[in-house]
Short mmCIF file of C-alpha atoms and ligand atoms in Angstrom, two decimals:
data_model
loop_
_atom_site.label_atom_id
_atom_site.label_comp_id
_atom_site.label_asym_id
_atom_site.label_seq_id
_atom_site.Cartn_x
_atom_site.Cartn_y
_atom_site.Cartn_z
CA MET A 1 15.26 -30.18 5.22
CA LYS A 2 13.94 -26.49 4.86
CA VAL A 3 11.41 -26.14 2.23
CA HIS A 4 9.97 -22.89 0.91
CA ILE A 5 6.80 -22.92 -0.79
CA GLY A 6 5.84 -19.87 -3.00
CA LEU A 7 2.25 -19.39 -4.49
CA ASP A 8 0.65 -16.62 -6.43
CA ASP A 9 -2.11 -15.51 -8.92
CA THR A 10 -4.69 -18.22 -7.83
CA ASP A 11 -7.55 -15.83 -7.52
CA SER A 12 -9.88 -13.68 -9.74
CA PRO A 13 -12.20 -10.88 -9.45
CA ARG A 14 -15.00 -13.57 -9.13
CA GLY A 15 -13.46 -14.97 -6.02
CA GLY A 16 -10.60 -16.95 -4.45
CA CYS A 17 -7.73 -15.51 -2.65
CA THR A 18 -4.08 -16.82 -2.63
CA THR A 19 -3.93 -16.20 1.13
CA TYR A 20 -6.83 -18.80 1.51
CA LEU A 21 -4.79 -21.33 -0.24
CA GLY A 22 -1.96 -20.74 2.02
CA ALA A 23 -4.45 -21.28 5.09
CA LEU A 24 -5.61 -24.42 3.39
CA LEU A 25 -2.10 -25.73 3.01
CA VAL A 26 -1.19 -24.84 6.58
CA GLU A 27 -3.71 -27.48 7.65
CA ARG A 28 -2.59 -30.03 5.17
CA LEU A 29 1.19 -29.67 5.73
CA LEU A 30 0.76 -29.88 9.47
CA ALA A 31 -1.22 -33.12 9.01
CA MET A 32 1.71 -34.48 7.09
CA GLY A 33 4.16 -33.89 9.77
CA THR A 34 5.99 -30.85 8.66
CA GLU A 35 6.94 -28.10 11.12
CA PHE A 36 6.52 -24.39 10.33
CA ILE A 37 9.69 -22.60 10.81
CA ASP A 38 7.96 -19.00 10.06
CA TYR A 39 4.60 -17.62 10.19
CA PRO A 40 3.00 -18.00 6.86
CA ASN A 41 4.36 -14.84 4.76
CA LEU A 42 1.97 -12.68 2.77
CA ILE A 43 4.25 -10.57 0.51
CA ARG A 44 2.95 -7.58 -1.44
CA LEU A 45 4.58 -6.96 -4.67
CA ASN A 46 4.80 -3.88 -6.64
CA PRO A 47 1.29 -2.25 -6.25
CA ASN A 48 1.57 -0.69 -9.58
CA ALA A 49 2.31 -3.77 -11.71
CA PRO A 50 -0.19 -3.80 -14.46
CA TRP A 51 -1.14 -7.35 -14.03
CA LYS A 52 -2.52 -7.44 -10.68
CA THR A 53 -6.12 -7.89 -9.65
CA ARG A 54 -6.32 -6.31 -6.49
CA GLY A 55 -3.45 -5.97 -4.04
CA ASN A 56 -0.72 -7.91 -5.74
CA GLY A 57 -0.37 -10.32 -2.95
CA ALA A 58 1.83 -13.51 -2.94
CA VAL A 59 2.23 -16.08 -0.21
CA CYS A 60 5.27 -18.23 0.99
CA LEU A 61 5.15 -20.99 3.47
CA ARG A 62 8.35 -21.99 5.11
CA VAL A 63 8.49 -25.68 6.65
CA ARG A 64 10.95 -28.01 7.84
CA CYS A 65 10.17 -31.49 6.56
CA PRO A 66 11.74 -35.03 6.67
CA PRO A 67 13.35 -35.72 3.14
CA GLU A 68 11.22 -38.70 2.67
CA ALA A 69 8.09 -36.65 2.68
CA LEU A 70 9.17 -34.11 0.17
CA GLU A 71 7.67 -35.89 -2.75
CA LYS A 72 4.30 -36.02 -0.87
CA VAL A 73 4.46 -32.35 0.03
CA GLU A 74 5.09 -31.48 -3.62
CA GLU A 75 2.18 -33.58 -4.69
CA VAL A 76 -0.24 -31.82 -2.07
CA ILE A 77 0.85 -28.37 -3.07
CA PHE A 78 0.39 -28.91 -6.74
CA GLU A 79 -2.88 -30.62 -6.34
CA THR A 80 -4.13 -27.79 -4.03
CA LEU A 81 -3.09 -25.14 -6.40
CA GLU A 82 -4.89 -26.91 -9.43
CA GLU A 83 -8.12 -27.41 -7.46
CA ASN A 84 -8.28 -24.05 -5.82
CA SER A 85 -7.49 -21.74 -8.88
CA ASP A 86 -10.02 -19.92 -10.76
CA LEU A 87 -8.60 -21.27 -14.13
CA THR A 88 -11.70 -19.86 -16.10
CA CYS A 89 -10.42 -16.28 -15.78
CA LYS A 90 -8.41 -14.97 -18.44
CA ASN A 91 -6.08 -13.03 -16.11
CA THR A 92 -5.56 -15.86 -13.55
CA ASN A 93 -2.30 -17.67 -14.25
CA PRO A 94 -1.26 -19.59 -11.17
CA GLY A 95 2.20 -20.38 -10.15
CA ALA A 96 3.91 -22.58 -7.14
CA VAL A 97 7.54 -22.83 -6.72
CA ILE A 98 9.17 -25.25 -4.11
CA HIS A 99 12.78 -24.33 -3.05
CA VAL A 100 14.71 -26.60 -0.89
CA GLY A 101 17.39 -25.22 1.44
CA ASP A 102 18.38 -21.72 2.13
CA VAL A 103 16.90 -18.66 0.08
CA PRO A 104 19.80 -17.88 -2.38
CA PRO A 105 20.87 -14.15 -2.49
CA GLU A 106 19.85 -14.13 -6.33
CA VAL A 107 16.22 -14.97 -5.32
CA ARG A 108 16.15 -12.38 -2.53
CA LYS A 109 17.31 -9.79 -5.05
CA PHE A 110 14.83 -10.99 -7.66
CA ALA A 111 12.22 -10.38 -4.82
CA ARG A 112 13.34 -6.93 -4.07
CA ARG A 113 12.99 -5.94 -7.79
CA ALA A 114 9.43 -7.56 -7.98
CA ILE A 115 8.50 -5.45 -4.89
CA THR A 116 10.12 -2.23 -6.08
CA GLY A 117 9.67 -2.54 -9.89
CA LEU A 118 8.95 -4.97 -12.66
CA VAL A 119 10.46 -8.15 -13.49
CA GLU A 120 10.14 -10.81 -16.38
CA LEU A 121 8.69 -14.23 -16.41
CA GLU A 122 11.98 -15.42 -18.20
CA GLU A 123 14.04 -14.42 -15.20
CA ALA A 124 11.79 -16.21 -12.82
CA ILE A 125 12.01 -19.34 -14.94
CA ALA A 126 15.76 -19.01 -15.25
CA LEU A 127 16.24 -18.79 -11.76
CA ILE A 128 13.88 -21.81 -10.87
CA ARG A 129 16.03 -23.86 -13.37
CA ARG A 130 19.23 -22.56 -11.76
CA PHE A 131 18.39 -23.56 -8.31
CA GLY A 132 16.67 -26.67 -9.26
CA ASP A 133 13.29 -25.89 -7.63
CA SER A 134 10.14 -27.79 -8.36
CA ALA A 135 7.55 -25.44 -10.04
CA LEU A 136 4.23 -25.50 -11.55
CA GLY A 137 2.79 -22.83 -13.73
CA LEU A 138 -0.59 -23.09 -15.02
CA LYS A 139 -1.89 -21.30 -18.15
CA GLU A 140 0.74 -18.65 -19.11
CA GLY A 141 2.29 -19.26 -15.52
CA ARG A 142 2.79 -15.62 -14.60
CA GLY A 143 2.30 -16.52 -11.14
CA LEU A 144 5.74 -18.25 -10.95
CA ILE A 145 6.87 -14.50 -10.60
CA GLY A 146 4.98 -13.79 -7.61
CA ALA A 147 5.81 -17.36 -6.08
CA LEU A 148 9.58 -17.00 -6.35
CA ALA A 149 9.42 -13.45 -5.22
CA ALA A 150 7.36 -14.57 -2.00
CA ILE A 151 9.98 -17.22 -1.31
CA GLY A 152 12.83 -14.58 -1.94
CA GLU A 153 11.32 -11.96 0.70
CA VAL A 154 12.65 -13.45 3.81
CA LEU A 155 11.20 -10.33 5.85
CA ASP A 156 14.49 -10.02 7.84
CA GLY A 157 14.00 -6.28 8.05
CA ASP A 158 10.62 -4.27 9.04
CA HIS A 159 7.51 -6.47 8.95
CA THR A 160 4.17 -6.71 10.45
CA TYR A 161 1.27 -9.27 11.06
CA GLU A 162 -2.12 -9.91 9.78
CA LEU A 163 -4.62 -12.26 11.26
CA LEU A 164 -6.89 -13.41 8.24
CA ALA A 165 -10.06 -15.04 9.06
CA TYR A 166 -12.14 -16.81 6.23
CA ARG A 167 -15.72 -17.43 5.62
CA THR A 168 -17.67 -20.63 5.21
CA PRO A 169 -18.68 -21.26 1.44
CA GLU A 170 -22.38 -20.58 1.81
CA ASN A 171 -21.63 -17.20 3.16
CA ARG A 172 -19.06 -15.98 0.23
CA GLY A 173 -20.54 -13.14 -1.69
CA LYS A 174 -22.90 -12.04 1.21
CA ARG A 175 -22.77 -9.03 3.60
CA ARG A 176 -19.92 -9.82 6.10
CA ARG A 177 -21.49 -10.01 9.67
CA VAL A 178 -19.03 -8.52 11.96
CA ASP A 179 -20.30 -6.38 14.60
CA ALA A 180 -18.88 -2.87 13.92
CA ASP A 181 -19.16 -1.52 17.61
CA SER A 182 -16.86 -4.38 18.67
CA VAL A 183 -14.35 -3.29 16.06
CA PHE A 184 -14.40 0.16 17.40
CA ARG A 185 -13.93 -1.05 20.96
CA MET A 186 -11.15 -3.56 19.54
CA ASP A 187 -9.42 -0.62 17.88
CA ASP A 188 -9.39 1.47 20.91
CA ALA A 189 -8.05 -1.34 23.22
CA THR A 190 -5.28 -2.28 21.00
CA ARG A 191 -4.07 0.69 18.91
CA PRO A 192 -1.09 1.35 18.23
CA LEU A 193 -0.50 -2.40 18.39
CA THR A 194 -2.78 -2.89 15.58
CA PHE A 195 -3.50 -0.46 12.78
CA ASN A 196 -5.83 0.55 10.18
CA ASN A 197 -8.80 -1.36 11.71
CA VAL A 198 -11.07 1.69 11.04
CA ASP A 199 -11.16 5.00 9.04
CA PRO A 200 -11.57 7.56 11.96
CA GLN A 201 -13.11 10.29 9.75
CA THR A 202 -15.89 8.20 7.80
CA ARG A 203 -16.09 5.68 10.92
CA ARG A 204 -15.87 3.03 8.26
CA VAL A 205 -14.85 -0.46 9.54
CA LEU A 206 -11.79 -1.51 7.24
CA ILE A 207 -10.90 -4.86 8.63
CA THR A 208 -13.72 -6.38 6.32
CA PRO A 209 -12.88 -6.25 2.72
CA ARG A 210 -15.75 -6.08 0.13
CA GLY A 211 -16.26 -8.48 -2.70
CA PRO A 212 -16.91 -12.02 -3.04
CA ASP A 213 -13.57 -13.52 -1.97
CA PRO A 214 -13.40 -15.86 1.06
CA VAL A 215 -11.72 -13.28 3.59
CA LEU A 216 -14.09 -12.57 6.36
CA LEU A 217 -11.64 -10.14 8.10
CA GLY A 218 -7.99 -9.02 8.53
CA ILE A 219 -6.60 -7.54 11.49
CA ARG A 220 -3.16 -5.82 11.01
CA GLY A 221 -0.59 -5.28 13.84
CA GLU A 222 2.85 -4.99 15.05
CA THR A 223 2.96 -8.67 16.88
CA PRO A 224 1.22 -12.05 16.57
CA GLU A 225 0.02 -11.70 19.89
CA ALA A 226 -1.60 -8.43 19.26
CA VAL A 227 -3.54 -9.41 16.23
CA TYR A 228 -4.77 -12.57 18.29
CA GLU A 229 -5.82 -10.63 21.19
CA ALA A 230 -7.57 -8.10 18.82
CA PHE A 231 -9.43 -10.99 17.16
CA GLN A 232 -10.57 -12.47 20.44
CA MET A 233 -12.39 -8.96 21.04
CA LEU A 234 -14.63 -9.07 17.94
CA ILE A 235 -18.16 -10.08 17.90
CA VAL A 236 -18.52 -12.20 14.78
CA GLU A 237 -22.06 -13.39 13.68
CA GLU A 238 -21.23 -15.82 11.13
CA PRO A 239 -19.05 -18.99 11.13
CA ILE A 240 -15.47 -18.82 10.58
CA GLU A 241 -14.10 -21.71 8.53
CA ARG A 242 -10.45 -20.93 9.31
CA TRP A 243 -7.85 -18.44 10.38
CA VAL A 244 -4.25 -17.82 10.22
CA ILE A 245 -1.74 -15.13 11.21
CA TYR A 246 0.57 -14.17 8.27
CA ARG A 247 3.86 -12.18 8.65
CA THR A 248 3.96 -9.79 6.11
CA ASN A 249 5.57 -6.63 4.33
CA GLN A 250 2.49 -4.69 4.52
CA GLY A 251 2.69 -1.29 6.25
CA THR A 252 6.39 -1.08 5.68
CA ASP A 253 6.81 1.13 2.44
CA ALA A 254 8.76 -1.86 1.07
CA HIS A 255 8.11 -0.79 -2.48
CA LEU A 256 9.21 2.84 -2.01
CA ALA A 257 12.95 2.18 -1.95
CA ASN A 258 14.55 4.43 -4.37
CA VAL A 259 14.64 8.32 -5.06
CA SER A 260 14.34 8.99 -8.69
CA ARG A 261 14.95 12.03 -10.84
CA ILE A 262 11.89 12.90 -12.52
CA ALA A 263 13.67 12.35 -15.89
CA ASP A 264 14.00 8.85 -14.78
CA LEU A 265 10.52 7.84 -13.83
CA ARG A 266 9.22 4.64 -15.52
CA PRO A 267 5.51 3.65 -15.84
CA HIS A 268 4.25 1.17 -13.28
CA TYR A 269 7.23 1.75 -10.75
CA PRO A 270 6.94 3.02 -7.35
CA ALA A 271 9.14 6.18 -6.88
CA ILE A 272 10.14 8.88 -4.67
CA ILE A 273 10.96 12.27 -5.97
CA GLU A 274 12.31 15.47 -4.60
CA GLY A 275 11.57 18.83 -6.12
CA THR A 276 9.89 22.33 -6.13
CA VAL A 277 6.22 23.10 -6.64
CA LEU A 278 6.16 24.75 -10.04
CA GLU A 279 2.44 26.00 -10.33
CA GLU A 280 -0.68 26.71 -8.10
CA PRO A 281 -2.19 23.19 -7.54
CA ARG A 282 -5.24 22.53 -10.03
CA THR A 283 -8.35 20.78 -8.92
CA ILE A 284 -9.73 18.89 -11.97
CA GLN A 285 -13.09 17.16 -12.73
CA GLY A 286 -13.91 14.55 -10.15
CA GLY A 287 -12.32 16.38 -7.26
CA HIS A 288 -8.89 15.14 -8.17
CA VAL A 289 -5.73 17.58 -7.43
CA ILE A 290 -2.76 17.95 -9.54
CA LEU A 291 0.39 19.18 -8.24
CA ARG A 292 3.32 20.12 -10.87
CA VAL A 293 6.70 19.27 -9.30
CA GLY A 294 10.09 20.02 -11.10
CA ASP A 295 13.54 18.88 -9.98
CA GLY A 296 16.04 20.16 -12.69
CA SER A 297 15.93 17.06 -14.58
CA GLY A 298 12.19 17.54 -15.61
CA GLU A 299 8.68 18.12 -14.54
CA VAL A 300 5.89 15.85 -13.49
CA ASP A 301 2.11 15.93 -12.63
CA CYS A 302 1.59 14.39 -9.22
CA ALA A 303 -2.08 13.47 -8.50
CA ALA A 304 -3.98 13.35 -5.35
CA TYR A 305 -7.32 11.39 -6.35
CA GLU A 306 -10.73 12.13 -4.84
CA PRO A 307 -10.73 9.19 -2.44
CA THR A 308 -7.75 10.51 -0.66
CA GLY A 309 -10.06 12.92 1.14
CA ASP A 310 -8.53 15.63 3.27
CA PHE A 311 -5.05 14.70 1.87
CA ARG A 312 -6.06 16.74 -0.98
CA ARG A 313 -6.39 19.82 1.37
CA VAL A 314 -2.73 19.77 2.08
CA VAL A 315 -1.93 19.42 -1.44
CA ARG A 316 -4.09 22.25 -2.24
CA SER A 317 -2.45 24.61 0.12
CA LEU A 318 0.96 24.18 -1.44
CA VAL A 319 2.37 27.28 -3.41
CA PRO A 320 5.03 27.49 -6.13
CA GLY A 321 8.41 27.42 -4.47
CA ASP A 322 7.50 24.97 -1.90
CA VAL A 323 9.90 21.98 -1.74
CA VAL A 324 8.46 18.64 -1.32
CA ARG A 325 9.18 14.90 -1.52
CA VAL A 326 6.57 12.97 -3.14
CA TYR A 327 6.19 9.12 -2.71
CA GLY A 328 3.94 7.18 -5.09
CA GLY A 329 3.31 5.02 -8.11
CA VAL A 330 4.06 6.01 -11.66
CA ARG A 331 1.14 5.83 -14.12
CA LEU A 332 1.21 6.11 -17.85
CA ARG A 333 -1.38 8.90 -18.72
CA GLY A 334 -2.00 7.48 -22.34
CA GLU A 335 -0.02 7.47 -25.66
CA GLY A 336 2.14 10.75 -25.79
CA HIS A 337 0.92 12.08 -22.71
CA GLY A 338 3.87 11.32 -20.26
CA VAL A 339 3.38 10.01 -16.87
CA THR A 340 1.71 11.10 -13.63
CA LEU A 341 2.83 10.21 -10.24
CA ASN A 342 0.06 8.98 -7.95
CA MET A 343 0.59 10.30 -4.54
CA GLU A 344 0.73 7.98 -1.73
CA LYS A 345 2.47 10.25 0.62
CA LEU A 346 3.83 13.86 0.66
CA GLU A 347 6.59 15.22 2.85
CA VAL A 348 6.73 19.21 2.87
CA LEU A 349 10.40 19.74 3.21
CA HIS A 350 10.49 23.48 2.84
CA LEU A 351 7.59 26.24 2.81
CA ALA A 352 8.21 29.19 0.50
CA PRO A 353 6.81 32.50 1.62
CA LYS A 354 3.12 32.89 0.29
CA VAL A 355 2.99 36.38 -1.12
CA VAL A 356 0.02 38.40 -2.22
CA TYR A 357 0.28 41.92 -3.51
CA GLU A 358 -2.40 44.31 -2.31
CA ASN A 359 -3.44 47.87 -3.41
CA PRO A 360 -2.00 50.43 -1.01
CA LEU A 361 -3.76 52.34 1.87
CA CYS A 362 -4.81 55.85 1.43
CA PRO A 363 -2.16 57.75 3.64
CA ARG A 364 -4.73 60.33 4.39
CA CYS A 365 -7.95 58.27 5.41
CA GLY A 366 -6.73 54.65 5.75
CA ARG A 367 -9.16 53.42 3.12
CA ARG A 368 -7.86 50.79 0.27
CA MET A 369 -6.91 52.90 -2.70
CA GLU A 370 -7.95 51.85 -6.34
CA SER A 371 -5.80 51.55 -9.23
CA MET A 372 -6.24 54.36 -11.92
CA GLY A 373 -5.01 52.01 -14.68
CA ARG A 374 -1.66 50.35 -15.57
CA GLY A 375 1.29 52.47 -14.58
CA GLN A 376 -1.11 55.32 -13.56
CA GLY A 377 -0.89 55.09 -9.83
CA TYR A 378 -3.62 54.80 -7.48
CA ARG A 379 -6.58 57.05 -6.13
CA CYS A 380 -8.81 57.02 -2.72
CA ARG A 381 -12.39 56.84 -3.61
CA ARG A 382 -13.27 58.47 -0.14
CA CYS A 383 -11.24 61.38 0.21
CA GLY A 384 -10.13 61.82 -3.51
CA LEU A 385 -6.21 61.66 -2.73
CA ARG A 386 -4.37 60.68 -5.96
CA ARG A 387 -0.76 59.11 -5.81
CA ARG A 388 1.07 58.42 -9.04
CA ASP A 389 4.15 56.95 -7.06
CA ALA A 390 2.17 54.69 -5.02
CA GLY A 391 2.70 50.82 -5.84
CA LYS A 392 1.14 47.48 -4.61
CA ARG A 393 2.05 46.27 -0.99
CA GLU A 394 3.72 42.77 -0.73
CA VAL A 395 1.90 40.97 2.08
CA VAL A 396 3.21 37.69 3.21
CA LEU A 397 0.51 35.38 4.43
CA LYS A 398 0.52 32.95 7.11
CA ARG A 399 0.53 29.27 5.57
CA GLU A 400 -2.11 26.76 6.51
CA VAL A 401 0.30 23.91 6.05
CA ARG A 402 3.33 22.99 8.05
CA GLU A 403 6.54 21.17 7.04
CA GLY A 404 6.06 17.63 7.57
CA LEU A 405 4.86 14.13 6.50
CA TYR A 406 1.30 13.71 5.40
CA LEU A 407 -0.56 10.44 4.26
CA PRO A 408 -4.15 9.99 2.83
CA PRO A 409 -6.63 8.48 5.35
CA PRO A 410 -6.47 4.79 6.15
CA ARG A 411 -9.38 4.13 3.86
CA ALA A 412 -7.23 5.31 0.92
CA GLN A 413 -3.82 3.73 1.77
CA ARG A 414 -2.20 0.80 -0.07
CA HIS A 415 -1.48 -2.41 1.70
CA LEU A 416 2.26 -1.59 1.75
CA THR A 417 2.06 1.95 2.70
CA LYS A 418 3.68 2.66 6.17
CA PRO A 419 1.07 4.52 8.24
CA LEU A 420 2.11 7.27 10.24
CA GLN A 421 1.75 5.39 13.57
CA ARG A 422 4.20 2.75 12.55
CA TYR A 423 7.15 5.34 12.37
CA GLY A 424 9.53 4.53 15.06
CA ARG A 425 7.85 1.12 15.71
CA GLU A 426 9.64 -0.77 13.01
CA ASN A 427 10.07 -4.45 13.83
CA ARG A 428 13.64 -6.05 13.12
CA GLY A 429 14.07 -9.63 11.96
CA PHE A 430 12.45 -12.92 13.37
CA ASN A 431 13.44 -15.33 16.17
CA GLY A 432 11.99 -18.16 14.61
CA CYS A 433 9.46 -18.83 17.39
CA LEU A 434 5.85 -19.10 16.56
CA ILE A 435 3.07 -18.32 19.33
CA ASP A 436 1.08 -21.45 20.07
CA ARG A 437 -2.11 -20.22 18.44
CA TRP A 438 -1.22 -18.93 15.19
CA HIS A 439 -3.92 -20.87 13.24
CA TYR A 440 -7.29 -22.64 13.04
CA PRO A 441 -8.11 -25.38 12.68
P1 ATP B 501 -4.31 -10.62 -4.34
O1 ATP B 501 -5.61 -10.47 -4.80
O2 ATP B 501 -3.64 -11.79 -3.80
O3 ATP B 501 -3.91 -9.20 -3.34
P2 ATP B 501 -3.79 -9.82 -7.03
O4 ATP B 501 -4.86 -10.60 -7.49
O5 ATP B 501 -3.83 -8.36 -7.14
O6 ATP B 501 -3.32 -10.27 -5.63
P3 ATP B 501 -2.26 -11.50 -8.44
O7 ATP B 501 -3.46 -12.20 -8.83
O8 ATP B 501 -1.21 -12.25 -7.62
O9 ATP B 501 -2.54 -9.93 -7.99
O10 ATP B 501 -1.76 -11.13 -10.05
C1 ATP B 501 -0.45 -10.45 -10.15
C2 ATP B 501 0.34 -11.21 -11.27
O11 ATP B 501 1.40 -10.29 -11.61
C3 ATP B 501 1.09 -12.29 -10.87
O12 ATP B 501 0.93 -13.20 -12.01
C4 ATP B 501 2.49 -11.96 -10.48
O13 ATP B 501 3.24 -13.13 -10.66
C5 ATP B 501 2.71 -10.94 -11.45
N1 ATP B 501 3.60 -9.89 -10.81
C6 ATP B 501 3.38 -9.33 -9.57
N2 ATP B 501 4.46 -8.52 -9.28
C7 ATP B 501 5.32 -8.45 -10.58
C8 ATP B 501 6.18 -7.64 -10.96
N3 ATP B 501 6.89 -6.84 -10.11
N4 ATP B 501 6.72 -7.58 -12.22
C9 ATP B 501 6.26 -8.55 -13.05
N5 ATP B 501 4.97 -9.35 -12.74
C10 ATP B 501 4.52 -9.21 -11.42
#
């Protein structure tokens, strides 16, 4: 029988990672004689959901197991969840769901909504009951949402892979010892089959996260072979406890599904809007750039934050009248202040002419004339010529920005954001075959 195991919300800012639990379970489930029918799935849910600690990731393991082993499998899953969750953290509310058989369309739909919006715990519980799933929710059990959603996202459309390697306990919390030069060499050798290994501008290594979690590194790519080969190229100067290749919706824009009217924007939802730039972009304290966009239904401030680096240059170079498509997440700005759209991507659809008005040139000596006051005409300082009928000249400036798609640099992209290099490289479906080496041990 086919068994789908969803897991979520086991970690806290102090440590842990639901993918690590997934990796532990790979070893335990294989030891029990189950067979994996897919790579473990790492499903990123709505990145704007207010309850997330970091990347809003949930995990699903899909196995075939003999019916008589099911009870034991459930026992191992629930035990591992209890042992490996940080239950002391207020915001950690672990959940595990076990579904037998094919994934029902209702659960798929639930997953889409959890990725592109917000869902309620009651809905998850109702679906779990309806399909007779086994489930364990600890504390408030909010993790049941992510666990069920991970089961429901079967990744039959675009997807990518991430090889995640984990540290031994004594090293967790310490500096990650991965040779940076080897990461750059690996990046050169494997791009575009891997992506976002490094940030080219700052030369920062991006495969190693920061923080006390057990993840040593993660390599993202288009195929399991590519991430495995890339991993072999690295010089790692600390022991690796285990690693596993995940199949994932990272880098696919899965959260950015719907174009909204500005009037329909809802806090904590990802959104795409199309509209016209209404004012000169403003740079506010902290270096953030704000773009006011309107679409006939309403107006909204779109923000490019300081960490988005040069992306802000593009935003700053827009002028009123430009037509744009903005991709991002809706943030509540505080009581009574409406919402802001945090920009993840910007498409410049149409550039308006950028016009400046200059004082006229003196028809006698060619020098720029100066105004004699409002409606009084112009005079030339050099030769003294006065012209009451002269007016300002309209000059159309060359635009520094072109129509096209713009993204923040890799260091500022979200897990789900589809990088530029992935356009035209989308993966379709999964043939059910796993490469030999997809996990260790
Ligand atoms: P990770 O560290 O693994 O990347 P995270 O720590 O950021 O993820 P979780 O610990 O998984 O996030 O916490 C997110 C919580 O919010 C979970 O309990 C999950 O069930 C819930 N959740 C996720 N997406 C939604 C959503 N769209 N609507 C409602 N609740 C959600």
